[in-house]
């Protein structure tokens, strides 16, 4: 496919690529976003489990959702070809960073180092009071004893290190993203509908700084008209061919 070859040429020419990933990349690892196809996801309302006010009002709602739905999905999910290819680009010295809307931690599992998780990481947790951090396996053990899980140091509530609805994005991560975009020569938006902020504006920042803009997404996005290249097929399929074609 000519479009993939063209993107492959650009990857070969670039030294400071920034890849931006959205839900489409997680979906290829079997992770549904807010509404999955199976009945379990429909049992829980994202207006509740993803909302910070509701989390403090009734933390057991989030933790029941986590135990029954999210944790089993995360334990099964493995990095796919897109995650692995992005990590490969970094190890070859071509990638500045991967910026992601996803909270599943799969870029880290694939071996990426410079990862900017705009919405946090749902495999990491911390005590709301003493800030002690917990991994998912530790929290799953605490959940067996008590729901919601309690901090083993101070017995306070434990929360996931994600950005809930009603919370601001981490300004440090945002400014790091903007810094990387100011230096990037190729911005690849992958598997994001580019509708919500900051997904809608990050490609513009890169483009205004002189980067080429490539969009890979199954469906059209509002930014297609300003992109230098648009590919409407699966992200994994594109990245597989690109990494195979890298000239060392
Ligand atoms: Zn604590």
Short mmCIF file of N, CA and C and ligand atoms in Angstrom, two decimals, residues 126-132 134 150-158, ligand 1:
data_model
loop_
_atom_site.label_atom_id
_atom_site.label_comp_id
_atom_site.label_asym_id
_atom_site.label_seq_id
_atom_site.Cartn_x
_atom_site.Cartn_y
_atom_site.Cartn_z
N UNK A 126 -2.26 4.71 44.70
CA UNK A 126 -1.63 5.35 45.85
C UNK A 126 -2.67 5.65 46.93
N UNK A 127 -2.16 5.71 48.17
CA UNK A 127 -2.99 6.07 49.31
C UNK A 127 -3.32 7.55 49.21
N UNK A 128 -4.57 7.91 49.42
CA UNK A 128 -4.93 9.33 49.26
C UNK A 128 -4.33 10.17 50.39
N UNK A 129 -3.93 9.53 51.49
CA UNK A 129 -3.41 10.31 52.62
C UNK A 129 -1.87 10.29 52.69
N UNK A 130 -1.28 9.11 52.87
CA UNK A 130 0.18 9.08 53.05
C UNK A 130 0.92 8.87 51.73
N UNK A 131 0.16 8.70 50.62
CA UNK A 131 0.73 8.61 49.26
C UNK A 131 1.57 7.35 49.00
N UNK A 132 1.51 6.38 49.90
CA UNK A 132 2.20 5.11 49.64
C UNK A 132 1.68 4.53 48.32
N UNK A 134 1.12 1.54 45.42
CA UNK A 134 0.85 0.10 45.31
C UNK A 134 0.78 -0.31 43.84
N UNK A 150 -7.69 -0.89 51.73
CA UNK A 150 -7.17 0.11 52.67
C UNK A 150 -5.65 0.11 52.66
N UNK A 151 -5.08 1.29 52.82
CA UNK A 151 -3.62 1.45 52.88
C UNK A 151 -3.09 0.63 54.06
N UNK A 152 -2.04 -0.18 53.81
CA UNK A 152 -1.54 -1.02 54.89
C UNK A 152 -0.75 -0.20 55.92
N UNK A 153 -0.42 1.05 55.60
CA UNK A 153 0.29 1.88 56.57
C UNK A 153 -0.67 2.71 57.42
N UNK A 154 -1.68 3.30 56.79
CA UNK A 154 -2.51 4.26 57.54
C UNK A 154 -4.01 3.97 57.45
N UNK A 155 -4.38 2.88 56.78
CA UNK A 155 -5.79 2.46 56.65
C UNK A 155 -6.68 3.41 55.85
N UNK A 156 -6.07 4.38 55.17
CA UNK A 156 -6.89 5.30 54.37
C UNK A 156 -7.25 4.67 53.02
N UNK A 157 -8.06 5.39 52.29
CA UNK A 157 -8.54 4.93 50.99
C UNK A 157 -7.39 4.91 49.97
N UNK A 158 -7.40 3.88 49.12
CA UNK A 158 -6.43 3.79 48.02
C UNK A 158 -7.15 4.16 46.72
ZN1 LIG B 1 -1.68 5.52 53.68
#
